[in-house]
Short mmCIF file of N, CA and C in Angstrom, two decimals:
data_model
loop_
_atom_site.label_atom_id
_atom_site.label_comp_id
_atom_site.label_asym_id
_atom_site.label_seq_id
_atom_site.Cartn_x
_atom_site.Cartn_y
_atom_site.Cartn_z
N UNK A 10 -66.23 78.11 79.18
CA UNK A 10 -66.79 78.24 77.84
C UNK A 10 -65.71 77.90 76.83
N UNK A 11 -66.25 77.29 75.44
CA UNK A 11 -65.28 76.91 74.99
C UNK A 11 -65.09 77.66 73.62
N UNK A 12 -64.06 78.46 73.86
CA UNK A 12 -64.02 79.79 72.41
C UNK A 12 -63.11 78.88 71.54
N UNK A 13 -64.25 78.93 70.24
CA UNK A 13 -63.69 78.59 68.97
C UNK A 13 -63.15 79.65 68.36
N UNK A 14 -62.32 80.19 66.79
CA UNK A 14 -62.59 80.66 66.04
C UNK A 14 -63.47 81.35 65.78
N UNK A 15 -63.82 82.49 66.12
CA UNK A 15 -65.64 83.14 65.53
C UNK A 15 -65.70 83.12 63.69
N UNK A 16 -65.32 82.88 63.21
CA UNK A 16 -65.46 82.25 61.63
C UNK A 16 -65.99 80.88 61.45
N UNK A 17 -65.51 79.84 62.90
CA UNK A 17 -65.72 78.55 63.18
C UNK A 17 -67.24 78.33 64.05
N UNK A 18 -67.69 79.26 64.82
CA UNK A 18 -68.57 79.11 65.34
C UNK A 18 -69.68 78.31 64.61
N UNK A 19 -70.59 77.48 65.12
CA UNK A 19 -71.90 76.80 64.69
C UNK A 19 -73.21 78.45 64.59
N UNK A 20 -73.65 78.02 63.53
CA UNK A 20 -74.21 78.82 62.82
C UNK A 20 -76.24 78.44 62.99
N UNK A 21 -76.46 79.45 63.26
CA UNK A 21 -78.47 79.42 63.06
C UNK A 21 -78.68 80.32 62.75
N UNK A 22 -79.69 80.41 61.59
CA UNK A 22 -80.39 81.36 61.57
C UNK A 22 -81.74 81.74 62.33
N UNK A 23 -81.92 82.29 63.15
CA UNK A 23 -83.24 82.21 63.78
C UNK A 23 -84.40 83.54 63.54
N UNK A 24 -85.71 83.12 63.89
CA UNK A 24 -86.77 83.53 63.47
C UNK A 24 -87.76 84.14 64.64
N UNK A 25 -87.68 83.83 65.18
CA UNK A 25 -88.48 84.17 66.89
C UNK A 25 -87.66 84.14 68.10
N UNK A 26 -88.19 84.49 69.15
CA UNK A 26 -87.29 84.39 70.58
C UNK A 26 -87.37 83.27 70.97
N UNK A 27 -88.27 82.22 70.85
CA UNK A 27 -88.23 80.90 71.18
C UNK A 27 -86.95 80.25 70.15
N UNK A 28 -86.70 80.57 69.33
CA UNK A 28 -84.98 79.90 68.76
C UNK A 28 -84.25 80.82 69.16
N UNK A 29 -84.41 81.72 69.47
CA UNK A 29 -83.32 82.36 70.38
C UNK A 29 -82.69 81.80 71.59
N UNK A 30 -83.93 81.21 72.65
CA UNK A 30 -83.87 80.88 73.66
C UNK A 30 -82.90 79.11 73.46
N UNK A 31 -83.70 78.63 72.44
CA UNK A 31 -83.02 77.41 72.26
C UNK A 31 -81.34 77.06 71.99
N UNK A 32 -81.09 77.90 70.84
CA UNK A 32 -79.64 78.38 71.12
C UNK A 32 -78.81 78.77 72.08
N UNK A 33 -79.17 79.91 72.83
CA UNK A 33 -78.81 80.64 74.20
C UNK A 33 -78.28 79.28 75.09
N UNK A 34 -79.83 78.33 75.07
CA UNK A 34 -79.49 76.93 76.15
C UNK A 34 -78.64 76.16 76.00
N UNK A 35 -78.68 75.83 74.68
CA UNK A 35 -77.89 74.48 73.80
C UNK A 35 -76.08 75.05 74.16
N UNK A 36 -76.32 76.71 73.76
CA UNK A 36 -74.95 76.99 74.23
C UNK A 36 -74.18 77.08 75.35
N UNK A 37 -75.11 77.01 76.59
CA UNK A 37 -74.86 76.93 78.08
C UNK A 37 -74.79 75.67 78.25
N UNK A 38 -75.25 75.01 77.60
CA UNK A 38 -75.35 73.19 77.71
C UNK A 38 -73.95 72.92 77.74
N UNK A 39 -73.48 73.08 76.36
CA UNK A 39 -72.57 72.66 75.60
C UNK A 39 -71.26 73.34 75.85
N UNK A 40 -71.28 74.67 76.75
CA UNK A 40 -70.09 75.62 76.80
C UNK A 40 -69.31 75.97 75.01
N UNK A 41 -70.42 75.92 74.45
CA UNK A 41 -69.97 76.74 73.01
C UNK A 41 -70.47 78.33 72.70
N UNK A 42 -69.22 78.49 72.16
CA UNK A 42 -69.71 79.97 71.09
C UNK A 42 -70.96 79.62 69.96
N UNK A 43 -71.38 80.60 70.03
CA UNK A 43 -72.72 80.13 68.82
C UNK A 43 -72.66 81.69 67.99
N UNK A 44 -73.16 81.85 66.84
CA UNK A 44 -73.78 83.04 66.26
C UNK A 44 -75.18 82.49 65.66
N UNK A 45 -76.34 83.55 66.22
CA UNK A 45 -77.35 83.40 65.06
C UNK A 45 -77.46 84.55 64.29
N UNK A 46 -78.21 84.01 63.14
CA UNK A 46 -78.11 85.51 62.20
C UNK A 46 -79.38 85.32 61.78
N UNK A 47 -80.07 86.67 61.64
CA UNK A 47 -81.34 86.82 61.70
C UNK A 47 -81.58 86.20 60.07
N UNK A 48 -82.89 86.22 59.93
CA UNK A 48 -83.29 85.47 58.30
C UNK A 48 -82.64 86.53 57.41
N UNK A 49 -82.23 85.95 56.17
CA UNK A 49 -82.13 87.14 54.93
C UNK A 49 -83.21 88.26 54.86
N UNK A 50 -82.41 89.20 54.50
CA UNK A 50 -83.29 90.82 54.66
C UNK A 50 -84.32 91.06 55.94
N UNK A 51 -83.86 90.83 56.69
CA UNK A 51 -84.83 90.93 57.81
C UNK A 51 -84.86 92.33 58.13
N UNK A 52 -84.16 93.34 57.47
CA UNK A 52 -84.01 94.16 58.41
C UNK A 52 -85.67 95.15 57.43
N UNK A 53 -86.09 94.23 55.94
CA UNK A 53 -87.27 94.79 55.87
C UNK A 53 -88.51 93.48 56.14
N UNK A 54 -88.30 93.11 57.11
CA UNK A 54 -89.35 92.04 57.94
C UNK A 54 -89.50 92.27 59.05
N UNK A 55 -87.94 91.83 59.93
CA UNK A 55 -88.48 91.91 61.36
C UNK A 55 -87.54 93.15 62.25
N UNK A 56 -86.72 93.91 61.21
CA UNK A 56 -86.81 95.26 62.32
C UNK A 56 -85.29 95.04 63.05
N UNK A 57 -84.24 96.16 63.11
CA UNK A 57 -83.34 95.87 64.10
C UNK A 57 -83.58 96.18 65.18
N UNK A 58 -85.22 96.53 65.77
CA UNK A 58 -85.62 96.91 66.92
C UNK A 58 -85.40 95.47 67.97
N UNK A 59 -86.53 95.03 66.71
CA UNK A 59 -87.05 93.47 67.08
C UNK A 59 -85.74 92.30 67.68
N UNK A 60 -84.99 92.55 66.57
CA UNK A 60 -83.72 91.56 66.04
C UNK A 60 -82.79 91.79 68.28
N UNK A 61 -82.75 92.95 68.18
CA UNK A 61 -81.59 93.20 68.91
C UNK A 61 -82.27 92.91 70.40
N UNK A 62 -84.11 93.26 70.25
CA UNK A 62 -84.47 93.09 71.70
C UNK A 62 -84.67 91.22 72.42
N UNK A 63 -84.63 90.43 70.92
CA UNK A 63 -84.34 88.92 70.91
C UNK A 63 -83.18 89.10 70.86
N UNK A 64 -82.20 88.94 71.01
CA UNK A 64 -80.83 88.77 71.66
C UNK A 64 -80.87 88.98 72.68
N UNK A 65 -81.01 90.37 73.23
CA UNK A 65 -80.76 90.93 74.17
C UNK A 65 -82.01 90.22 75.38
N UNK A 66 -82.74 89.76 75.15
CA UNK A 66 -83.97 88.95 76.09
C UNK A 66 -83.23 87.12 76.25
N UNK A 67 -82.74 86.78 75.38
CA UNK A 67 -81.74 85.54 75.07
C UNK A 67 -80.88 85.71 75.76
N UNK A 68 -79.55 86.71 76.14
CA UNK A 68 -78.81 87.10 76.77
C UNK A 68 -78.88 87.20 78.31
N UNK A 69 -80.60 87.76 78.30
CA UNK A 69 -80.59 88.08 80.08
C UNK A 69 -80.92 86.78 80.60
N UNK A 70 -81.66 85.97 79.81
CA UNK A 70 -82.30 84.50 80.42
C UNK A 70 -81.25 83.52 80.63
N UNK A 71 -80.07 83.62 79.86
CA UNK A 71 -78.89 82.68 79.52
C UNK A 71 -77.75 83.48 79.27
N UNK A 72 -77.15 84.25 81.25
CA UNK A 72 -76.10 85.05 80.84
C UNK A 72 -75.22 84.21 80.20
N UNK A 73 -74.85 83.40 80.81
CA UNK A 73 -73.43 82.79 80.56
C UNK A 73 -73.56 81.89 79.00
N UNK A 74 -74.46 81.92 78.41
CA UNK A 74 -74.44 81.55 76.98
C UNK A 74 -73.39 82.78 75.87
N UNK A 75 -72.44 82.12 75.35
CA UNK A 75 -71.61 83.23 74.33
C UNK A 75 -72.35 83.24 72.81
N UNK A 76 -73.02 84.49 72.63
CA UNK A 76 -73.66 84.61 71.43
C UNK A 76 -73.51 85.72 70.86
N UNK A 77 -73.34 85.25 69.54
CA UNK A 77 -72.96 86.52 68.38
C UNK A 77 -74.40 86.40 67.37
N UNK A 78 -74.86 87.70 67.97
CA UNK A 78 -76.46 87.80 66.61
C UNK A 78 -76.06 88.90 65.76
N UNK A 79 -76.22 88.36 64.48
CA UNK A 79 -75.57 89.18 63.34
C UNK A 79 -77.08 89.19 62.68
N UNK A 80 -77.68 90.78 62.23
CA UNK A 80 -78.61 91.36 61.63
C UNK A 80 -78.41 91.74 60.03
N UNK A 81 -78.96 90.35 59.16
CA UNK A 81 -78.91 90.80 57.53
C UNK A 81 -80.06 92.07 57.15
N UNK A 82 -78.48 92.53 56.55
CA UNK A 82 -79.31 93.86 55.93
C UNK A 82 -79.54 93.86 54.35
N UNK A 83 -79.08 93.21 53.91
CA UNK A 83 -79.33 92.58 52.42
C UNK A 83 -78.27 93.69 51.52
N UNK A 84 -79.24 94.08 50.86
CA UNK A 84 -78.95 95.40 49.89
C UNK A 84 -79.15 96.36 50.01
N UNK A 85 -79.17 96.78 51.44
CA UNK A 85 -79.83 97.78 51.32
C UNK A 85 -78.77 98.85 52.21
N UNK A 86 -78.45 99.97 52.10
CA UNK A 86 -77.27 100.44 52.99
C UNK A 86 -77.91 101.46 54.11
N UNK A 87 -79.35 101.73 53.52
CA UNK A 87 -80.18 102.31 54.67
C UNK A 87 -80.44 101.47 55.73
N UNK A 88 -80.71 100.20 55.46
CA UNK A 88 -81.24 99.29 56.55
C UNK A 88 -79.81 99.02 57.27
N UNK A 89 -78.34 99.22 56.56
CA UNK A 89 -77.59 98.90 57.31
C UNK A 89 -77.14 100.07 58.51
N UNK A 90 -77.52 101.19 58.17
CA UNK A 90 -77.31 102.17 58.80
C UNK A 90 -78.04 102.41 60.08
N UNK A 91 -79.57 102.14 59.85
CA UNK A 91 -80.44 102.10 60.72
C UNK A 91 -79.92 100.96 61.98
N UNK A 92 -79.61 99.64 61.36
CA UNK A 92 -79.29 98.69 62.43
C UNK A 92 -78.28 99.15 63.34
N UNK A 93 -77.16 99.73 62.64
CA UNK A 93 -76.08 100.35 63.29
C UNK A 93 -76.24 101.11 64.42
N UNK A 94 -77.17 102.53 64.10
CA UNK A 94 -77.45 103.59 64.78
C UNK A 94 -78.59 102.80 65.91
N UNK A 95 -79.42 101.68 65.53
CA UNK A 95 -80.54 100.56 66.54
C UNK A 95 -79.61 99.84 67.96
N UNK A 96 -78.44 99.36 67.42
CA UNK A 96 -77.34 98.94 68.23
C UNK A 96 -76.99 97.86 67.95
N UNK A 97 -77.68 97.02 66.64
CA UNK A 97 -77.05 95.82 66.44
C UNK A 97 -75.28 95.87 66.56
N UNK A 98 -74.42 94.82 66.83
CA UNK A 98 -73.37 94.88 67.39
C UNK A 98 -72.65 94.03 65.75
N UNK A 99 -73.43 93.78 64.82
CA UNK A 99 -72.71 92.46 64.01
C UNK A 99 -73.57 92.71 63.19
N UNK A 100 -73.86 92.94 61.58
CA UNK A 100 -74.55 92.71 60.48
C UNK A 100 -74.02 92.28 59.52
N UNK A 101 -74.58 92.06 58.80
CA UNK A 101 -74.57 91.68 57.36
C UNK A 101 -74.82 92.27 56.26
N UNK A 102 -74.10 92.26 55.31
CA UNK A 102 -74.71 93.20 54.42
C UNK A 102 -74.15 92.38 52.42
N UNK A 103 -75.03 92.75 51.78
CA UNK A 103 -74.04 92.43 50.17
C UNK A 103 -74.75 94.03 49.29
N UNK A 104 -73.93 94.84 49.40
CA UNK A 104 -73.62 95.86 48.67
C UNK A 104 -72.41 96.07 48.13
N UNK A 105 -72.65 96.91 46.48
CA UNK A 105 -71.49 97.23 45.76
C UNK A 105 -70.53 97.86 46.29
N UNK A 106 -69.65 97.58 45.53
CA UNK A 106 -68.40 98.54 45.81
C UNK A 106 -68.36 100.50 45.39
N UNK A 107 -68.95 101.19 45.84
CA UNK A 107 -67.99 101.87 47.14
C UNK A 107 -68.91 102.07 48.15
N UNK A 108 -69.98 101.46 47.77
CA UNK A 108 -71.48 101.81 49.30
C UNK A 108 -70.72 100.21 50.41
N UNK A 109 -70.25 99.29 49.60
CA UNK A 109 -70.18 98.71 50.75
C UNK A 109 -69.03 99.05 51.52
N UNK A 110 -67.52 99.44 50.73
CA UNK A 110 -66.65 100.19 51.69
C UNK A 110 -66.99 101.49 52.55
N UNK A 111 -68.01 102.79 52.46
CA UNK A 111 -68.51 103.33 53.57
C UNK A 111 -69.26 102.57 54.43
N UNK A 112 -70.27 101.56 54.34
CA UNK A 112 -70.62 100.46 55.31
C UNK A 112 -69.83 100.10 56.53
N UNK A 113 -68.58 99.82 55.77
CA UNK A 113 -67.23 99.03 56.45
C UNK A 113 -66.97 100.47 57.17
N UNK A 114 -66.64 101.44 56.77
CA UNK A 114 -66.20 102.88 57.60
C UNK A 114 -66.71 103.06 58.75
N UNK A 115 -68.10 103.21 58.26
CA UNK A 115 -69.36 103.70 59.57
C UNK A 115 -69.07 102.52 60.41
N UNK A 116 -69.70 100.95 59.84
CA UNK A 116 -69.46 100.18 61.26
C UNK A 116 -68.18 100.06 61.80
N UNK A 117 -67.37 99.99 61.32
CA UNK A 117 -65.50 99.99 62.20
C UNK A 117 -65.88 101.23 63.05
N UNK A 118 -66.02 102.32 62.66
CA UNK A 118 -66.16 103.67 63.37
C UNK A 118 -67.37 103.20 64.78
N UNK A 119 -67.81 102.61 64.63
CA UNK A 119 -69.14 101.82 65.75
C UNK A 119 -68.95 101.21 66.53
N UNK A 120 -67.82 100.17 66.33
CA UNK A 120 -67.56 99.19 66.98
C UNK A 120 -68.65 98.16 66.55
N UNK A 121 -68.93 98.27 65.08
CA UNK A 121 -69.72 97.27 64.70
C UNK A 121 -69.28 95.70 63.43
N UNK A 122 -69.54 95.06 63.90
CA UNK A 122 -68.52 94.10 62.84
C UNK A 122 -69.45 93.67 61.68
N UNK A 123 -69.27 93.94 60.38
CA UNK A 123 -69.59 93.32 59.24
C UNK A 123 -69.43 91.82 58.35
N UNK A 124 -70.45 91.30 58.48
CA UNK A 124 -69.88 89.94 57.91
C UNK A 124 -70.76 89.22 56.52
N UNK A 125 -70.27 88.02 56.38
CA UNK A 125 -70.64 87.30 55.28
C UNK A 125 -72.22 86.31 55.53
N UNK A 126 -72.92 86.78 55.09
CA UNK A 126 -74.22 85.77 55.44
C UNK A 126 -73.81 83.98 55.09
N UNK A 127 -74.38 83.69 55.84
CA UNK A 127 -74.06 82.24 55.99
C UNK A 127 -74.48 81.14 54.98
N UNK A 128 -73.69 80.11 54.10
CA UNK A 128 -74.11 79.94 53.80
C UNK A 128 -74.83 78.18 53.90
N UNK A 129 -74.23 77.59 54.84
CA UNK A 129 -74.61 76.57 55.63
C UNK A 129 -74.89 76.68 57.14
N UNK A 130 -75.55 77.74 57.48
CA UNK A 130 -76.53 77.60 58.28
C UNK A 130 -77.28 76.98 58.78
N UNK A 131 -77.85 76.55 59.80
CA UNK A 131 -79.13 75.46 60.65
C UNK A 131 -80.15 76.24 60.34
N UNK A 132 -81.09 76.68 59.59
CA UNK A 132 -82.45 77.19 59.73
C UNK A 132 -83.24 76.54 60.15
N UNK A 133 -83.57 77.30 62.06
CA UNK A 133 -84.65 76.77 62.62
C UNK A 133 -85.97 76.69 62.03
N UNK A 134 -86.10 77.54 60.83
CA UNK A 134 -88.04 77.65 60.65
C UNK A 134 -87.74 76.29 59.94
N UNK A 135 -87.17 75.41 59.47
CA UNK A 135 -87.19 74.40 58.89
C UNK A 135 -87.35 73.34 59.93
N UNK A 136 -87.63 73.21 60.89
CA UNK A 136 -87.76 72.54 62.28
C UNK A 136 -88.56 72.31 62.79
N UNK A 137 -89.07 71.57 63.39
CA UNK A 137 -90.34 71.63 64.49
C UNK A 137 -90.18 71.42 65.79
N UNK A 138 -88.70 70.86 65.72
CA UNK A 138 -88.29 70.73 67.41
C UNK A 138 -86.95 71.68 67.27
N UNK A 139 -86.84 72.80 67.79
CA UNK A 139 -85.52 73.76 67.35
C UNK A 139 -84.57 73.59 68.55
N UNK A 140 -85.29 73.11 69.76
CA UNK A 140 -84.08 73.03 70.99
C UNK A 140 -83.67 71.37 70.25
N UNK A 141 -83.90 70.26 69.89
CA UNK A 141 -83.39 69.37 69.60
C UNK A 141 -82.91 69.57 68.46
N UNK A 142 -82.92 70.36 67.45
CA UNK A 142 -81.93 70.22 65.97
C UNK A 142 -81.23 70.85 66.62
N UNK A 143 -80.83 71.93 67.53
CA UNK A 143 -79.76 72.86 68.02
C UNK A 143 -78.95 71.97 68.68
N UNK A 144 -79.15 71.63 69.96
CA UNK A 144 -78.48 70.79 70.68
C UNK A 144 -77.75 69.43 70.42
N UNK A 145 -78.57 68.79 69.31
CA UNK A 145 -77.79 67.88 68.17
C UNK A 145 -76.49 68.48 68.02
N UNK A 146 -76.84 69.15 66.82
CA UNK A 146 -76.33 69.67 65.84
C UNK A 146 -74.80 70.27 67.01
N UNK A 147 -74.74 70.99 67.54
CA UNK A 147 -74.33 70.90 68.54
C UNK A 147 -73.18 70.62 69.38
N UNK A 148 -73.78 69.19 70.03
CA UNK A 148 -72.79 67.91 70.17
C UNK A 148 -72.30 67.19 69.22
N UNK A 149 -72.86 67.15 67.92
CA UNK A 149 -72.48 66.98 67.30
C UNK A 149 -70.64 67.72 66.87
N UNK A 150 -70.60 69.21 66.54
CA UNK A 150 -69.80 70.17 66.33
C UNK A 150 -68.87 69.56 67.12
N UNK A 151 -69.15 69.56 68.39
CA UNK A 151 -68.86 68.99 69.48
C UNK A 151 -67.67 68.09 69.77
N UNK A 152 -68.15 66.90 68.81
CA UNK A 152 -67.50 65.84 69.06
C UNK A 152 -66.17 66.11 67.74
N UNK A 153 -66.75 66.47 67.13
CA UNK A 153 -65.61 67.02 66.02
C UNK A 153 -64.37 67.54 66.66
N UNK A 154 -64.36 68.45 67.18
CA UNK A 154 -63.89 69.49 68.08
C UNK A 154 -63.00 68.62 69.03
N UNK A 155 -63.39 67.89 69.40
CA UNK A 155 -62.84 66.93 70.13
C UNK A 155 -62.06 65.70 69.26
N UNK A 156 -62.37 65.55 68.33
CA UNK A 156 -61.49 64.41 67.68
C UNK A 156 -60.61 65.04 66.98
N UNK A 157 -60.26 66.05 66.60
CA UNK A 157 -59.50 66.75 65.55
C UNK A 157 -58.35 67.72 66.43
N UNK A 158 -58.54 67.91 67.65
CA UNK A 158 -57.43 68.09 68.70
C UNK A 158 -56.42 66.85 68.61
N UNK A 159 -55.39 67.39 68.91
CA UNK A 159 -54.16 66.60 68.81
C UNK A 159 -54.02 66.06 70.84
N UNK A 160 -53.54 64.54 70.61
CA UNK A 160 -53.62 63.93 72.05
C UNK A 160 -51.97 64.43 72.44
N UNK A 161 -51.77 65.05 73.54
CA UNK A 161 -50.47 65.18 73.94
C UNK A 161 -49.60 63.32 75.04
N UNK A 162 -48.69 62.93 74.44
CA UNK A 162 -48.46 61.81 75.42
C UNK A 162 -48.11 62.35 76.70
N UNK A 163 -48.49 61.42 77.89
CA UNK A 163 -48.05 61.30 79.36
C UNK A 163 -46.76 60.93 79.50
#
């Protein structure tokens, strides 16, 4: 597998377990790190029940895929709490200052990592073929990755 940077990782936002699954593959394909992050405010749409049991169903189908699913909690510090105590492993959050430094407390105290919602993201619902914009997109990263390494001489 090929560990980037997790700041560097290729980025999706996904919407169902079928872009879950597509990612999961593209990343076993490709031997890349991936993160998806659930849609903005999802956590008052689709639930950190939901969020964590699509990973975790992504995960069993495609062990050897490396995936980081990060759960936006928006503004809200209840929804971030709930995800926490749900088991999301990675959220998101944009709250003020001092609700978002207890945020930061509780999840460090969790073993939970807090991050920045994305803002060039792949959004699969914008797609109609999500295993082919993934897997592009992808090899694409891909080839980057590969040209921007330095050649050692023989």
């Amino acid at each position: 597998m090929i560990r980037n940077d997790v700041d560097d990782y290729p980025v999706f936002i996904i919407h169902t377990l079928e872009h879950a699954f597509c990612v999961a593959h593209a990343s076993v394909q490709t031997q890349l790190s991936v993160q998806m992050f659930s849609p903005r405010d999802a956590a008052n749409s689709l639930g950190p029940d939901v969020f964590v049991s699509i990973l975790n169903q992504a995960s069993e189908r495609y062990p050897d895929a490396n995936l980081i699913g990060v759960f936006d909690c928006a503004d809200t510090a209840g929804s971030a709490l709930s995800a926490i105590r749900r088991g999301a492993r990675h959220i998101s959050v944009q709250l003020e200052h001092p609700v978002y430094e207890k945020i930061i407390d509780i999840a460090t105290q969790s073993n939970v990592s807090v991050r920045n919602y994305p803002e060039n993201a792949i959004d699969l619902a914008n797609t109609d073929t999500p295993d082919q914009t993934v897997l592009s997109h992808l090899l694409e990263y891909l080839s980057l990755i590969h040209i921007s390494e330095p050649t050692r001489p023989y």
